[in-house]
């Protein structure tokens, strides 16, 4: 896999953002497989497609690309806040590719996929509306808070300047694809529990150690008055789908 973007494509553009968009989309089209099913190529939607940038002609999954020079950081700027929230809560939202590239050399440094079912409303931050004097006065954009997405939800195709095996990415996607079958509220709980497990930081963990997150989870889900029961329910779901293992006597093992 050649990580260098084709700079010749941008010779007729003056806008830096337009140049990067043309080059990064071309690179995806030439080099990236579908991480959902393994199909070796992705197809590009026509320009200005309101839903996504790419789709897989085999499994029909859709993908939107966000690219940034240098370190990608904890937040990524996106479009209109209301539209993003509506997309997350719908059944037809795209998966997201997040790319960062070397600003001078225009080489890909990293590329990871966040599957659509790893997004929840609290991962989208509303930005301040544009000033009344702005051309689009009142328009409100948003930021995607990558720091709130569990690490299991970041599937790398390129990391630290090195491509990773395609089979590895597809396997990681398929290990969590079951989450797409749950409604948004249940997925939100699932993501919270996965984040709690990651924060514990060890492969083996106890139910007691999970209960230490009870107050935080109650604040996040004030409508739920049975948080401990919900924790146990989610651990059961994760166990059924092979992400955790129950060792007995309230002890679990993380398998991801």
mmCIF file with all atom_site columns, C-alpha atoms in Angstrom, residues 129-243:
data_model
loop_
_atom_site.group_PDB
_atom_site.id
_atom_site.type_symbol
_atom_site.label_atom_id
_atom_site.label_alt_id
_atom_site.label_comp_id
_atom_site.label_asym_id
_atom_site.label_entity_id
_atom_site.label_seq_id
_atom_site.pdbx_PDB_ins_code
_atom_site.Cartn_x
_atom_site.Cartn_y
_atom_site.Cartn_z
_atom_site.occupancy
_atom_site.B_iso_or_equiv
_atom_site.pdbx_formal_charge
_atom_site.auth_seq_id
_atom_site.auth_comp_id
_atom_site.auth_asym_id
_atom_site.auth_atom_id
_atom_site.pdbx_PDB_model_num
ATOM 1   C CA . UNK A 1 129 ? -24.122 29.373  16.398 1.00 0.00 ? 129 UNK A CA 1
ATOM 2   C CA . UNK A 1 130 ? -22.636 31.665  13.782 1.00 0.00 ? 130 UNK A CA 1
ATOM 3   C CA . UNK A 1 131 ? -22.890 35.369  14.594 1.00 0.00 ? 131 UNK A CA 1
ATOM 4   C CA . UNK A 1 132 ? -25.819 37.437  13.248 1.00 0.00 ? 132 UNK A CA 1
ATOM 5   C CA . UNK A 1 133 ? -23.358 39.192  10.929 1.00 0.00 ? 133 UNK A CA 1
ATOM 6   C CA . UNK A 1 134 ? -22.220 35.933  9.320  1.00 0.00 ? 134 UNK A CA 1
ATOM 7   C CA . UNK A 1 135 ? -23.431 34.901  5.885  1.00 0.00 ? 135 UNK A CA 1
ATOM 8   C CA . UNK A 1 136 ? -25.058 31.813  7.428  1.00 0.00 ? 136 UNK A CA 1
ATOM 9   C CA . UNK A 1 137 ? -26.203 33.543  10.618 1.00 0.00 ? 137 UNK A CA 1
ATOM 10  C CA . UNK A 1 138 ? -27.470 31.158  13.287 1.00 0.00 ? 138 UNK A CA 1
ATOM 11  C CA . UNK A 1 139 ? -26.078 28.038  11.640 1.00 0.00 ? 139 UNK A CA 1
ATOM 12  C CA . UNK A 1 140 ? -24.858 25.604  14.302 1.00 0.00 ? 140 UNK A CA 1
ATOM 13  C CA . UNK A 1 141 ? -22.127 23.096  13.633 1.00 0.00 ? 141 UNK A CA 1
ATOM 14  C CA . UNK A 1 142 ? -20.793 20.279  15.783 1.00 0.00 ? 142 UNK A CA 1
ATOM 15  C CA . UNK A 1 143 ? -17.682 18.423  16.889 1.00 0.00 ? 143 UNK A CA 1
ATOM 16  C CA . UNK A 1 144 ? -17.267 14.660  17.056 1.00 0.00 ? 144 UNK A CA 1
ATOM 17  C CA . UNK A 1 145 ? -15.740 13.792  20.444 1.00 0.00 ? 145 UNK A CA 1
ATOM 18  C CA . UNK A 1 146 ? -13.406 10.945  19.595 1.00 0.00 ? 146 UNK A CA 1
ATOM 19  C CA . UNK A 1 147 ? -12.266 10.753  23.213 1.00 0.00 ? 147 UNK A CA 1
ATOM 20  C CA . UNK A 1 148 ? -15.702 9.372   24.131 1.00 0.00 ? 148 UNK A CA 1
ATOM 21  C CA . UNK A 1 149 ? -15.517 6.498   21.668 1.00 0.00 ? 149 UNK A CA 1
ATOM 22  C CA . UNK A 1 150 ? -14.171 3.284   23.244 1.00 0.00 ? 150 UNK A CA 1
ATOM 23  C CA . UNK A 1 151 ? -10.885 2.046   21.798 1.00 0.00 ? 151 UNK A CA 1
ATOM 24  C CA . UNK A 1 152 ? -12.609 -1.125  20.614 1.00 0.00 ? 152 UNK A CA 1
ATOM 25  C CA . UNK A 1 153 ? -14.631 1.155   18.320 1.00 0.00 ? 153 UNK A CA 1
ATOM 26  C CA . UNK A 1 154 ? -11.523 2.462   16.515 1.00 0.00 ? 154 UNK A CA 1
ATOM 27  C CA . UNK A 1 155 ? -10.523 -0.031  13.855 1.00 0.00 ? 155 UNK A CA 1
ATOM 28  C CA . UNK A 1 156 ? -7.145  0.898   12.352 1.00 0.00 ? 156 UNK A CA 1
ATOM 29  C CA . UNK A 1 157 ? -6.309  0.271   8.727  1.00 0.00 ? 157 UNK A CA 1
ATOM 30  C CA . UNK A 1 158 ? -3.129  2.374   8.895  1.00 0.00 ? 158 UNK A CA 1
ATOM 31  C CA . UNK A 1 159 ? -1.367  3.158   12.173 1.00 0.00 ? 159 UNK A CA 1
ATOM 32  C CA . UNK A 1 160 ? 1.781   5.207   12.802 1.00 0.00 ? 160 UNK A CA 1
ATOM 33  C CA . UNK A 1 161 ? 2.602   5.177   9.120  1.00 0.00 ? 161 UNK A CA 1
ATOM 34  C CA . UNK A 1 162 ? 2.182   1.399   8.634  1.00 0.00 ? 162 UNK A CA 1
ATOM 35  C CA . UNK A 1 163 ? -0.688  -0.421  6.891  1.00 0.00 ? 163 UNK A CA 1
ATOM 36  C CA . UNK A 1 164 ? -2.312  -3.183  8.943  1.00 0.00 ? 164 UNK A CA 1
ATOM 37  C CA . UNK A 1 165 ? -3.602  -6.511  7.546  1.00 0.00 ? 165 UNK A CA 1
ATOM 38  C CA . UNK A 1 166 ? -7.020  -6.253  5.946  1.00 0.00 ? 166 UNK A CA 1
ATOM 39  C CA . UNK A 1 167 ? -8.157  -9.490  7.593  1.00 0.00 ? 167 UNK A CA 1
ATOM 40  C CA . UNK A 1 168 ? -7.445  -8.014  11.021 1.00 0.00 ? 168 UNK A CA 1
ATOM 41  C CA . UNK A 1 169 ? -9.636  -4.963  10.391 1.00 0.00 ? 169 UNK A CA 1
ATOM 42  C CA . UNK A 1 170 ? -12.512 -7.064  9.021  1.00 0.00 ? 170 UNK A CA 1
ATOM 43  C CA . UNK A 1 171 ? -12.324 -9.441  11.982 1.00 0.00 ? 171 UNK A CA 1
ATOM 44  C CA . UNK A 1 172 ? -12.429 -6.543  14.449 1.00 0.00 ? 172 UNK A CA 1
ATOM 45  C CA . UNK A 1 173 ? -15.427 -5.027  12.685 1.00 0.00 ? 173 UNK A CA 1
ATOM 46  C CA . UNK A 1 174 ? -17.328 -8.301  12.587 1.00 0.00 ? 174 UNK A CA 1
ATOM 47  C CA . UNK A 1 175 ? -16.649 -8.957  16.287 1.00 0.00 ? 175 UNK A CA 1
ATOM 48  C CA . UNK A 1 176 ? -18.767 -5.924  17.211 1.00 0.00 ? 176 UNK A CA 1
ATOM 49  C CA . UNK A 1 177 ? -21.226 -5.826  14.279 1.00 0.00 ? 177 UNK A CA 1
ATOM 50  C CA . UNK A 1 178 ? -23.933 -7.359  16.477 1.00 0.00 ? 178 UNK A CA 1
ATOM 51  C CA . UNK A 1 179 ? -24.375 -3.916  18.087 1.00 0.00 ? 179 UNK A CA 1
ATOM 52  C CA . UNK A 1 180 ? -26.000 -2.634  14.881 1.00 0.00 ? 180 UNK A CA 1
ATOM 53  C CA . UNK A 1 181 ? -29.057 -4.715  15.730 1.00 0.00 ? 181 UNK A CA 1
ATOM 54  C CA . UNK A 1 182 ? -29.790 -2.800  18.941 1.00 0.00 ? 182 UNK A CA 1
ATOM 55  C CA . UNK A 1 183 ? -31.707 0.458   19.261 1.00 0.00 ? 183 UNK A CA 1
ATOM 56  C CA . UNK A 1 184 ? -29.861 3.697   20.015 1.00 0.00 ? 184 UNK A CA 1
ATOM 57  C CA . UNK A 1 185 ? -30.613 3.680   23.752 1.00 0.00 ? 185 UNK A CA 1
ATOM 58  C CA . UNK A 1 186 ? -29.341 0.129   24.239 1.00 0.00 ? 186 UNK A CA 1
ATOM 59  C CA . UNK A 1 187 ? -26.243 0.870   22.146 1.00 0.00 ? 187 UNK A CA 1
ATOM 60  C CA . UNK A 1 188 ? -25.576 3.885   24.356 1.00 0.00 ? 188 UNK A CA 1
ATOM 61  C CA . UNK A 1 189 ? -25.522 1.665   27.431 1.00 0.00 ? 189 UNK A CA 1
ATOM 62  C CA . UNK A 1 190 ? -23.337 -0.863  25.660 1.00 0.00 ? 190 UNK A CA 1
ATOM 63  C CA . UNK A 1 191 ? -20.789 1.796   24.723 1.00 0.00 ? 191 UNK A CA 1
ATOM 64  C CA . UNK A 1 192 ? -20.757 3.114   28.281 1.00 0.00 ? 192 UNK A CA 1
ATOM 65  C CA . UNK A 1 193 ? -20.072 -0.350  29.701 1.00 0.00 ? 193 UNK A CA 1
ATOM 66  C CA . UNK A 1 194 ? -17.311 -1.005  27.148 1.00 0.00 ? 194 UNK A CA 1
ATOM 67  C CA . UNK A 1 195 ? -15.721 2.307   28.141 1.00 0.00 ? 195 UNK A CA 1
ATOM 68  C CA . UNK A 1 196 ? -15.918 1.367   31.831 1.00 0.00 ? 196 UNK A CA 1
ATOM 69  C CA . UNK A 1 197 ? -14.238 -1.970  31.126 1.00 0.00 ? 197 UNK A CA 1
ATOM 70  C CA . UNK A 1 198 ? -11.438 -0.222  29.238 1.00 0.00 ? 198 UNK A CA 1
ATOM 71  C CA . UNK A 1 199 ? -10.971 2.285   32.052 1.00 0.00 ? 199 UNK A CA 1
ATOM 72  C CA . UNK A 1 200 ? -10.398 -0.524  34.555 1.00 0.00 ? 200 UNK A CA 1
ATOM 73  C CA . UNK A 1 201 ? -7.312  -1.267  32.498 1.00 0.00 ? 201 UNK A CA 1
ATOM 74  C CA . UNK A 1 202 ? -6.810  -4.964  33.256 1.00 0.00 ? 202 UNK A CA 1
ATOM 75  C CA . UNK A 1 203 ? -7.942  -8.069  31.422 1.00 0.00 ? 203 UNK A CA 1
ATOM 76  C CA . UNK A 1 204 ? -9.573  -9.513  34.528 1.00 0.00 ? 204 UNK A CA 1
ATOM 77  C CA . UNK A 1 205 ? -12.145 -7.416  36.356 1.00 0.00 ? 205 UNK A CA 1
ATOM 78  C CA . UNK A 1 206 ? -14.879 -7.947  38.898 1.00 0.00 ? 206 UNK A CA 1
ATOM 79  C CA . UNK A 1 207 ? -18.509 -6.998  39.068 1.00 0.00 ? 207 UNK A CA 1
ATOM 80  C CA . UNK A 1 208 ? -17.585 -4.968  42.151 1.00 0.00 ? 208 UNK A CA 1
ATOM 81  C CA . UNK A 1 209 ? -15.110 -2.941  40.105 1.00 0.00 ? 209 UNK A CA 1
ATOM 82  C CA . UNK A 1 210 ? -17.852 -2.240  37.558 1.00 0.00 ? 210 UNK A CA 1
ATOM 83  C CA . UNK A 1 211 ? -20.163 -0.983  40.311 1.00 0.00 ? 211 UNK A CA 1
ATOM 84  C CA . UNK A 1 212 ? -17.689 1.825   41.023 1.00 0.00 ? 212 UNK A CA 1
ATOM 85  C CA . UNK A 1 213 ? -19.019 3.509   37.868 1.00 0.00 ? 213 UNK A CA 1
ATOM 86  C CA . UNK A 1 214 ? -22.599 3.436   39.173 1.00 0.00 ? 214 UNK A CA 1
ATOM 87  C CA . UNK A 1 215 ? -22.790 7.124   40.105 1.00 0.00 ? 215 UNK A CA 1
ATOM 88  C CA . UNK A 1 216 ? -21.385 8.282   36.774 1.00 0.00 ? 216 UNK A CA 1
ATOM 89  C CA . UNK A 1 217 ? -23.755 6.025   34.863 1.00 0.00 ? 217 UNK A CA 1
ATOM 90  C CA . UNK A 1 218 ? -26.712 7.238   36.923 1.00 0.00 ? 218 UNK A CA 1
ATOM 91  C CA . UNK A 1 219 ? -25.877 10.849  36.065 1.00 0.00 ? 219 UNK A CA 1
ATOM 92  C CA . UNK A 1 220 ? -25.612 9.941   32.411 1.00 0.00 ? 220 UNK A CA 1
ATOM 93  C CA . UNK A 1 221 ? -28.868 7.964   32.449 1.00 0.00 ? 221 UNK A CA 1
ATOM 94  C CA . UNK A 1 222 ? -31.052 9.742   35.046 1.00 0.00 ? 222 UNK A CA 1
ATOM 95  C CA . UNK A 1 223 ? -34.184 8.012   33.762 1.00 0.00 ? 223 UNK A CA 1
ATOM 96  C CA . UNK A 1 224 ? -32.842 4.610   34.826 1.00 0.00 ? 224 UNK A CA 1
ATOM 97  C CA . UNK A 1 225 ? -33.227 3.719   38.505 1.00 0.00 ? 225 UNK A CA 1
ATOM 98  C CA . UNK A 1 226 ? -31.682 0.247   38.288 1.00 0.00 ? 226 UNK A CA 1
ATOM 99  C CA . UNK A 1 227 ? -28.120 0.931   37.227 1.00 0.00 ? 227 UNK A CA 1
ATOM 100 C CA . UNK A 1 228 ? -26.544 -2.155  38.811 1.00 0.00 ? 228 UNK A CA 1
ATOM 101 C CA . UNK A 1 229 ? -29.076 -4.349  37.066 1.00 0.00 ? 229 UNK A CA 1
ATOM 102 C CA . UNK A 1 230 ? -28.289 -2.580  33.802 1.00 0.00 ? 230 UNK A CA 1
ATOM 103 C CA . UNK A 1 231 ? -24.567 -3.190  34.281 1.00 0.00 ? 231 UNK A CA 1
ATOM 104 C CA . UNK A 1 232 ? -25.201 -6.907  34.756 1.00 0.00 ? 232 UNK A CA 1
ATOM 105 C CA . UNK A 1 233 ? -27.503 -6.976  31.723 1.00 0.00 ? 233 UNK A CA 1
ATOM 106 C CA . UNK A 1 234 ? -24.874 -5.394  29.497 1.00 0.00 ? 234 UNK A CA 1
ATOM 107 C CA . UNK A 1 235 ? -22.150 -7.721  30.734 1.00 0.00 ? 235 UNK A CA 1
ATOM 108 C CA . UNK A 1 236 ? -24.446 -10.628 29.846 1.00 0.00 ? 236 UNK A CA 1
ATOM 109 C CA . UNK A 1 237 ? -24.887 -9.247  26.308 1.00 0.00 ? 237 UNK A CA 1
ATOM 110 C CA . UNK A 1 238 ? -21.140 -8.744  25.896 1.00 0.00 ? 238 UNK A CA 1
ATOM 111 C CA . UNK A 1 239 ? -20.545 -12.262 27.190 1.00 0.00 ? 239 UNK A CA 1
ATOM 112 C CA . UNK A 1 240 ? -23.080 -13.734 24.756 1.00 0.00 ? 240 UNK A CA 1
ATOM 113 C CA . UNK A 1 241 ? -21.269 -12.021 21.880 1.00 0.00 ? 241 UNK A CA 1
ATOM 114 C CA . UNK A 1 242 ? -17.789 -13.111 22.905 1.00 0.00 ? 242 UNK A CA 1
ATOM 115 C CA . UNK A 1 243 ? -16.344 -9.802  24.114 1.00 0.00 ? 243 UNK A CA 1
#
